Short mmCIF file of C-alpha atoms in Angstrom, two decimals:
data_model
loop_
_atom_site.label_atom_id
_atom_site.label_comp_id
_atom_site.label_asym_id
_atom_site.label_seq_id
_atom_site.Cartn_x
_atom_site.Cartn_y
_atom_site.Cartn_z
CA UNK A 1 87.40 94.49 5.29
CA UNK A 2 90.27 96.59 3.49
CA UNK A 3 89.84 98.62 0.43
CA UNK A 4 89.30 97.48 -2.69
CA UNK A 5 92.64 98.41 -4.54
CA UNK A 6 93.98 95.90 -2.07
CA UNK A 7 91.52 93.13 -3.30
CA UNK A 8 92.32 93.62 -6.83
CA UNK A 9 95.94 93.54 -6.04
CA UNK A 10 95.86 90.36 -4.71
CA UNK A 11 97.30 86.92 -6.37
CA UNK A 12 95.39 84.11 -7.68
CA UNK A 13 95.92 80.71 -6.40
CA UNK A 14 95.92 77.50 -8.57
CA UNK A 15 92.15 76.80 -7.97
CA UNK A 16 91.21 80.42 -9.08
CA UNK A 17 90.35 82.00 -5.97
CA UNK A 18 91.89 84.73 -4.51
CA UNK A 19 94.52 84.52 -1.90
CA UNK A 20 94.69 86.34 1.17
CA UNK A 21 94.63 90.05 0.74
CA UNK A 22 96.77 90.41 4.10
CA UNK A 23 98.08 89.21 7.25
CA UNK A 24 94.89 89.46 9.66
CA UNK A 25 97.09 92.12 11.66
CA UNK A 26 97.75 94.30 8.59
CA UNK A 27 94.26 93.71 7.20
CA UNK A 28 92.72 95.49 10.60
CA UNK A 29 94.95 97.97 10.67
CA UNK A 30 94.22 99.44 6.90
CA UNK A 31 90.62 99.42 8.17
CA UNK A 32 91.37 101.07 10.83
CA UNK A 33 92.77 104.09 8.70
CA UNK A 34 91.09 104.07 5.71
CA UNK A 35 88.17 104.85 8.53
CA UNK A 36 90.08 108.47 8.56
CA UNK A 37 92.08 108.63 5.58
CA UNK A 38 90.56 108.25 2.36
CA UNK A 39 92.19 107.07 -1.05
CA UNK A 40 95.86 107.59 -1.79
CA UNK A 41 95.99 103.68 -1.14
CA UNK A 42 99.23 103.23 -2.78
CA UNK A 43 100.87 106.29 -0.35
CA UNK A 44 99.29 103.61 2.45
CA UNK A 45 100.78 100.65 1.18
CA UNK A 46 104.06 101.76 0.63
CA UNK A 47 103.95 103.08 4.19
CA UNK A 48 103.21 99.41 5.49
CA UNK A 49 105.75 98.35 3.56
CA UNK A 50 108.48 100.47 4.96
CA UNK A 51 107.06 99.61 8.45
CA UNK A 52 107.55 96.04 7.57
CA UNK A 53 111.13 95.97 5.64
CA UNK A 54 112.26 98.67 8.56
CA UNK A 55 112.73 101.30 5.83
CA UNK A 56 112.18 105.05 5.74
CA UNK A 57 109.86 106.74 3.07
CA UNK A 58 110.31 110.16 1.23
CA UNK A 59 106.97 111.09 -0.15
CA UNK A 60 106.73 114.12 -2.92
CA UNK A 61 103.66 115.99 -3.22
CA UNK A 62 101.86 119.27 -2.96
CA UNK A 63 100.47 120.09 0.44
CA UNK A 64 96.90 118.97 1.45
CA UNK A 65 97.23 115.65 0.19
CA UNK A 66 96.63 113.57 3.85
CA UNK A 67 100.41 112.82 4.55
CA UNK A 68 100.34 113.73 7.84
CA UNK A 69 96.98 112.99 8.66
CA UNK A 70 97.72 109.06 7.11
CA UNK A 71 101.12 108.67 9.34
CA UNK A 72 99.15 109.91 12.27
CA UNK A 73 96.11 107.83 11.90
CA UNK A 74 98.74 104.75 11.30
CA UNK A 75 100.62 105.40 14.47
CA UNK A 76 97.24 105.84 16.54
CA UNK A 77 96.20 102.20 14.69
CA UNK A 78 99.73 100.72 15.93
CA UNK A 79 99.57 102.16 19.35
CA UNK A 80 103.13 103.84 18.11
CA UNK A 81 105.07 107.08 19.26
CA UNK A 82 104.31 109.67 16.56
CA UNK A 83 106.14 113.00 16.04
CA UNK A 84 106.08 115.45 13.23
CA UNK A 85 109.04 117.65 12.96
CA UNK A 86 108.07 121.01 10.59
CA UNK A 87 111.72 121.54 9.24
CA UNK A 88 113.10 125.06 8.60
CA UNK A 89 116.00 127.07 7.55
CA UNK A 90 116.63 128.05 11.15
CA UNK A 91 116.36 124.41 12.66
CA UNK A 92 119.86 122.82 14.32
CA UNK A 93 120.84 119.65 14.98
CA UNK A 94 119.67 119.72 18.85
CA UNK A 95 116.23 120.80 17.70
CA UNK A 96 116.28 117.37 15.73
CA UNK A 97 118.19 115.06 18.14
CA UNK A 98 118.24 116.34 21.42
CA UNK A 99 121.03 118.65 23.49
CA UNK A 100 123.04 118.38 26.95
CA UNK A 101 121.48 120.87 29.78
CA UNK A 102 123.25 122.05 32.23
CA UNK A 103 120.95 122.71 36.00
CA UNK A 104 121.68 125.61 38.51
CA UNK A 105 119.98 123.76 41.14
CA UNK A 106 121.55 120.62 40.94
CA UNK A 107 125.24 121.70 38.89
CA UNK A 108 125.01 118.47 36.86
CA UNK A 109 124.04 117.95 33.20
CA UNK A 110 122.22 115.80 31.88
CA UNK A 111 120.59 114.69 28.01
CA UNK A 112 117.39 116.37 26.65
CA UNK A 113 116.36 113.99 24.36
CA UNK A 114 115.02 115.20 20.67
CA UNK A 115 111.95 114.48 18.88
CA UNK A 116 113.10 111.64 16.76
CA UNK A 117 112.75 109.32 19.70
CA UNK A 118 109.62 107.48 18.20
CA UNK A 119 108.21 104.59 16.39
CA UNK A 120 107.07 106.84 13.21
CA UNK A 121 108.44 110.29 12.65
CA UNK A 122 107.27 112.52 9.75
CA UNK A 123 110.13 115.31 8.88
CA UNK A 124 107.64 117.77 7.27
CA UNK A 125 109.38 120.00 4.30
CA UNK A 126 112.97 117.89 4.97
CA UNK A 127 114.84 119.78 1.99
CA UNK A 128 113.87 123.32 4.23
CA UNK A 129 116.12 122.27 6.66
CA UNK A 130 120.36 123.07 5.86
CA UNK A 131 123.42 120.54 5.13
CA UNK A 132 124.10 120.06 9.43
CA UNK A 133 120.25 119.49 10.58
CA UNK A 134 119.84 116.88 7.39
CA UNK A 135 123.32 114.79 8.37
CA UNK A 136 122.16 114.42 11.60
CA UNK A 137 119.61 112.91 10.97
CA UNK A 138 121.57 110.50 9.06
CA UNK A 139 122.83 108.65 11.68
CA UNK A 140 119.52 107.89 13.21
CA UNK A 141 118.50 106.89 9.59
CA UNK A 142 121.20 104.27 9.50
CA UNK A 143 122.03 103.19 12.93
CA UNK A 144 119.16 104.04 14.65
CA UNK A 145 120.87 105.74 17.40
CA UNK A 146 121.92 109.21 18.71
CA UNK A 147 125.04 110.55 20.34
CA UNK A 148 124.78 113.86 21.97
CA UNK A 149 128.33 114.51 24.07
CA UNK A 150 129.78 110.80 23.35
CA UNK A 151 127.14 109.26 24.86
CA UNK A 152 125.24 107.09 22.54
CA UNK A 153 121.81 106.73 22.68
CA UNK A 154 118.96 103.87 20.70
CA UNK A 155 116.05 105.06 19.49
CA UNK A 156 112.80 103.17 20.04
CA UNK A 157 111.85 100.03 17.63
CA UNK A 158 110.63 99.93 15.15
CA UNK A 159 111.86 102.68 14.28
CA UNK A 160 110.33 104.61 10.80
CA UNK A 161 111.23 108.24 8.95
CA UNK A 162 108.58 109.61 6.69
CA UNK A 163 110.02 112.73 4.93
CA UNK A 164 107.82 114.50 2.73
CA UNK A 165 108.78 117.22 0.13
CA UNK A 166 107.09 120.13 -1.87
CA UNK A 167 107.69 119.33 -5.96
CA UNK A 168 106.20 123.22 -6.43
CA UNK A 169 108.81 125.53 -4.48
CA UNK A 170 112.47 125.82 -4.61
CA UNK A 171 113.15 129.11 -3.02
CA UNK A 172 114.37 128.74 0.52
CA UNK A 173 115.14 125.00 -0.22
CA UNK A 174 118.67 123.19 -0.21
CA UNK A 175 118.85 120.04 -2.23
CA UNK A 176 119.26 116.67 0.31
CA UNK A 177 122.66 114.64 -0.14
CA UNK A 178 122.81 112.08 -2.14
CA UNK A 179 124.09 109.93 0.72
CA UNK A 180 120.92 110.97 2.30
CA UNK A 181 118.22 110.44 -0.46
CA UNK A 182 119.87 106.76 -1.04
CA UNK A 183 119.18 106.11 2.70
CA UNK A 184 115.33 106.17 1.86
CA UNK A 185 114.04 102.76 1.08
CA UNK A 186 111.66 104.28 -1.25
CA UNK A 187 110.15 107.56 -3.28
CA UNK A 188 106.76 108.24 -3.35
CA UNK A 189 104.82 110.38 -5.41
CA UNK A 190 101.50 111.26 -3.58
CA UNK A 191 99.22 112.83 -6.37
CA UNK A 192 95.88 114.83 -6.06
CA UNK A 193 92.35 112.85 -5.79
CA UNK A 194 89.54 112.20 -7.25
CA UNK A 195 86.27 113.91 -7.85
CA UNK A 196 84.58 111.14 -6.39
CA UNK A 197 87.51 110.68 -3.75
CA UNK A 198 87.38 114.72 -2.63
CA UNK A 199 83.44 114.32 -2.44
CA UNK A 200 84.19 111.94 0.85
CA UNK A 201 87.03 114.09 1.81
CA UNK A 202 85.01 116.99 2.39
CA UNK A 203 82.41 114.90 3.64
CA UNK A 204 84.69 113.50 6.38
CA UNK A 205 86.38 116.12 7.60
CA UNK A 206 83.17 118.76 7.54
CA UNK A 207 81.31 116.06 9.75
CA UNK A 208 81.93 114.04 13.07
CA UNK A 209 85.44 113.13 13.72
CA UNK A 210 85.85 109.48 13.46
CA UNK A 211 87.12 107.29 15.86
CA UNK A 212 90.52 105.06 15.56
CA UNK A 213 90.82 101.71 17.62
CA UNK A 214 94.03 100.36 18.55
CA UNK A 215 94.00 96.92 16.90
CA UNK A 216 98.05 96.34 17.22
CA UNK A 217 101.15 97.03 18.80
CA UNK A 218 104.81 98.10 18.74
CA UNK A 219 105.44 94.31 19.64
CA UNK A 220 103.11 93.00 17.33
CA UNK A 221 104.69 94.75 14.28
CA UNK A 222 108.43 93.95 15.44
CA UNK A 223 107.04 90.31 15.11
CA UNK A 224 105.69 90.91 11.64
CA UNK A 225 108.87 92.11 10.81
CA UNK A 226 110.66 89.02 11.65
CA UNK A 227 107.93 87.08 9.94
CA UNK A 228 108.54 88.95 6.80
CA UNK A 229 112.49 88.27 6.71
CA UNK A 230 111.52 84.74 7.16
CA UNK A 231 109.78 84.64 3.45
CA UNK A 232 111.03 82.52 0.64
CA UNK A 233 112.59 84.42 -2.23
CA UNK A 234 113.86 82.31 -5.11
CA UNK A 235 117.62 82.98 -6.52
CA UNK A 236 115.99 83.95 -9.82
CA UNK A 237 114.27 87.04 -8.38
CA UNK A 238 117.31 88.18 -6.37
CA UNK A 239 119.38 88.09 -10.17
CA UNK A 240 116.27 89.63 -11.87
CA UNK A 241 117.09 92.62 -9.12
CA UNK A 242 120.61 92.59 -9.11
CA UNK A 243 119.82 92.84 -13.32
CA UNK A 244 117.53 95.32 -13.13
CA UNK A 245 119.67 98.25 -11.21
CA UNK A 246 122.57 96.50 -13.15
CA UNK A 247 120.85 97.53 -16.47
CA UNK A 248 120.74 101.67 -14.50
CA UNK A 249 124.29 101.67 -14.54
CA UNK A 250 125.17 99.92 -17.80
CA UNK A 251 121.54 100.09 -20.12
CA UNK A 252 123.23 98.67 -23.13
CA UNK A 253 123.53 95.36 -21.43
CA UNK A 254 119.62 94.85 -21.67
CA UNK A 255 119.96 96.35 -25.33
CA UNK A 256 119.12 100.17 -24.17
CA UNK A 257 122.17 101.68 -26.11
CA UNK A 258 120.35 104.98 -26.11
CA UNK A 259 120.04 105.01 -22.52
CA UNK A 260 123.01 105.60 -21.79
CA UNK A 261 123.67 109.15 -22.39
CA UNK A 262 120.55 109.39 -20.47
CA UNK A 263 121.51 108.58 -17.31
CA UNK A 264 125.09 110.10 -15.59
CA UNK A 265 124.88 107.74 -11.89
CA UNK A 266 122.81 104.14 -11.76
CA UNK A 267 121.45 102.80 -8.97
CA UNK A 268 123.68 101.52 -5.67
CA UNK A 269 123.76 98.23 -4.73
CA UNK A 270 121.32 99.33 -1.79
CA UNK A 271 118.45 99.09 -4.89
CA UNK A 272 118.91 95.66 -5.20
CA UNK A 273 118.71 94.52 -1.69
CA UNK A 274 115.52 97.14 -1.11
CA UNK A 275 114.00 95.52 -4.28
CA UNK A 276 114.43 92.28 -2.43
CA UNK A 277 113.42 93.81 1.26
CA UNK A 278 110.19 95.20 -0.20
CA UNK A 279 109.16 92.74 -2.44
CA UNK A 280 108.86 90.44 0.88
CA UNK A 281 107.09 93.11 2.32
CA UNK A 282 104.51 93.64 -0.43
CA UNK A 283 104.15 89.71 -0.44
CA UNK A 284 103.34 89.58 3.25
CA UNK A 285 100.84 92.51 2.98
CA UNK A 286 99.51 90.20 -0.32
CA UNK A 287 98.84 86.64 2.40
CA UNK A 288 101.38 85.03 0.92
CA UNK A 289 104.69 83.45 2.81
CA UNK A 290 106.84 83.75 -0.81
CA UNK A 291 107.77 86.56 -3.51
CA UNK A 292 106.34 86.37 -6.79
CA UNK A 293 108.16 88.52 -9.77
CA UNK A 294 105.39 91.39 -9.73
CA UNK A 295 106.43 91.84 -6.14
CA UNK A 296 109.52 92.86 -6.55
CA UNK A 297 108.25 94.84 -10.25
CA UNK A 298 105.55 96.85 -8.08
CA UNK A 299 108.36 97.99 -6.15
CA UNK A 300 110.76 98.97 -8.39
CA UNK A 301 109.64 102.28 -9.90
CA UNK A 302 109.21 103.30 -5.68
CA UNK A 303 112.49 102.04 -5.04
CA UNK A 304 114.71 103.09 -7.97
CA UNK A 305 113.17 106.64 -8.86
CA UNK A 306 115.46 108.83 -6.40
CA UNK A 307 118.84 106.34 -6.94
CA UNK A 308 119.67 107.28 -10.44
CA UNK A 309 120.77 110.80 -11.62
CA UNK A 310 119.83 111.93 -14.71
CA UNK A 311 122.19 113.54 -17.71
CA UNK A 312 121.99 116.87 -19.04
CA UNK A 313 120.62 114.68 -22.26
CA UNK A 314 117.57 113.05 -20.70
CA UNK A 315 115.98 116.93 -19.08
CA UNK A 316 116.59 118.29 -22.46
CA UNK A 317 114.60 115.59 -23.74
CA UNK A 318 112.34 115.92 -20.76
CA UNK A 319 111.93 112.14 -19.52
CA UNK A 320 111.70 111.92 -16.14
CA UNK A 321 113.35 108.68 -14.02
CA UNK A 322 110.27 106.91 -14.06
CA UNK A 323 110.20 107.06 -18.02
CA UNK A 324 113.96 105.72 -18.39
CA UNK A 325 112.85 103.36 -15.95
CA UNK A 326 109.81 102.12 -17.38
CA UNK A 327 112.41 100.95 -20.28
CA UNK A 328 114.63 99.41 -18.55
CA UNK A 329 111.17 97.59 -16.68
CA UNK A 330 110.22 96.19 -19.71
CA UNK A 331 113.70 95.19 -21.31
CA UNK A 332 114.57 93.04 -18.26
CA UNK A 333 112.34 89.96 -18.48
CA UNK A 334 110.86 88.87 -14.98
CA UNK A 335 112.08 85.25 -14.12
CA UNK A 336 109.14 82.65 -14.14
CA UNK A 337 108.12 79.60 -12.03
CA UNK A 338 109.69 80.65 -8.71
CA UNK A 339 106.34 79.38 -6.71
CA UNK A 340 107.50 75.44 -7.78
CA UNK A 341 110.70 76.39 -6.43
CA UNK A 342 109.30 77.40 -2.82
CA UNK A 343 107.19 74.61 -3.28
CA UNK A 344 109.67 72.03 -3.83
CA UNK A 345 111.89 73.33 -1.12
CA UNK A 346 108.94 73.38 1.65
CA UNK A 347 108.34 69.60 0.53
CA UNK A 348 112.06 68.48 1.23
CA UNK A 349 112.11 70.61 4.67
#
């Protein structure tokens, strides 16, 4: 069982039929939490993606829209480490990472390890936080590792940040790096429910508690991680992504002349490789051992949206990064007939 938006995502096979919705270990464990959580199914799958490519997530939206309550259930599911940091003005760097104590009784010191030693941590509010809390967590973003005093520290694996930010309130906020924001695999926009959607919401959470059953591990998901490097991805879909953020930097290439006052920074080349990373992801979560074009195109508004700055021009105009996008999505043709590629090379191995 899985939800249905998960069903009618899935590819059709030759014969007709549908293929796999999931690996049998991701299928269990988005039944476990859509038990708690209900809708914002593409918030879920782009979390299991991140998991699986060994990516962090930023998530926008207004508060009360299950973010924590989704990472929490998932790390319950996974039998993870879970830890939700509420960031504010007045947080430092020691709060985040840990510090160095120093003990009367004993006159040594010795390393108080932060919160971010987990499997999933959720850095509530992130752009609350000032310039020195957000660059150190930078480091554990990229090397995953910690070093308090000189002494370097790894953090457990997998290892997953899940940053969420409010789109309504600016005052008290400082804008995150751009160094920062590019370290984030992926942007999500979280949006409000349904009618029919809020009608089990309230019904949930006004009633019994339900219950959440283990069905995998740590170990297990490190494995599904190497499984997912291991997928086939046809050299047509890794120039299809290097053309698509290629066409962010340089839109009259792809015939998008007018694009080009519109945007003042394109995409870095980490776009093109997190195109690739998730679209093997998505395909995995999909029951498939190979990419397929819409893969990597479900992906690319997530991964994109936060890696190009926008002129002057385009917020006069008032298009957003998923509208310039959305061009360039459609002026970029997908590559075709990578499956008898995969095909062909599975027959000679």
């Amino acid at each position: 069982m899985t939800d249905e938006r998960f069903k009618s995502a899935a590819p059709r096979g030759d014969n007709g039929q549908a293929a796999p919705v999931a690996a049998p270990e991701m299928e269990h464990l988005l039944y476990e939490v859509k038990k708690v959580v209900v809708g914002q199914d593409h918030f879920l799958e782009r979390v299991l993606v991140a998991l699986l490519a060994g990516g962090h997530l930023l998530v926008e939206g207004v508060p009360g829209l299950a973010k924590t309550l989704t990472v929490n259930t998932l790390a319950r599911a996974m039998q993870g480490k879970f830890r939700r940091i509420q960031f504010t003005p007045d947080l430092l760097p020691a709060d985040l990472v840990g510090t160095r104590t120093y003990s009367q009784k004993t006159g040594e010191f010795s390393t108080a390890l932060g919160p971010v030693f987990c499997n999933l941590l959720l850095a509530d509010e992130i752009n609350r936080a000032p310039a020195k809390v957000q660059s150190a967590l930078l480091e554990v973003m990229q090397e995953h590792q910690v070093t308090i005093a000189g002494e370097t520290h790894p953090v457990p694996t997998p290892f997953t940040v899940i940053a969420t930010q409010n789109p309504i309130e600016t005052e008290g906020t400082y804008p995150l790096p751009e160094a920062q924001v590019d370290r984030f695999m992926m942007k999500v926009l979280v949006g409000y429910p349904t009618d029919e959607q809020e009608f089990v919401i309230v019904e949930r959470m006004t009633g019994p508690s339900a219950a959440v059953a283990p069905v995998t591990s740590t170990e297990e998901l490190i494995a599904a991680q190497r499984a997912v490097r291991a997928l086939y991805v046809d050299p047509a879909l890794i120039t299809y992504a290097v053309r698509l953020v290629g066409a962010t930097r340089s839109p009259a290439r792809v015939g998008l002349k007018n694009l080009e006052s519109m945007i003042q920074f394109g995409a870095s080349p980490r776009a093109s490789i997190y195109l690739i990373e998730c679209g093997r992801a998505l395909a995995y979560l999909r029951g498939r051992d190979y990419v397929l074009p819409e893969d990597v195109t479900d992906v690319a508004l997530d991964v994109m949206r936060h890696r190009i700055v926008l002129s002057y021009d385009a917020m006069a105009e008032e298009l957003s990064a998923d509208e310039v996008l959305g061009r360039i999505l459609r002026s970029v043709p997908a590559p075709g007939k990578v499956l008898q590629s995969h095909v062909r090379l599975s027959a000679n191995a």
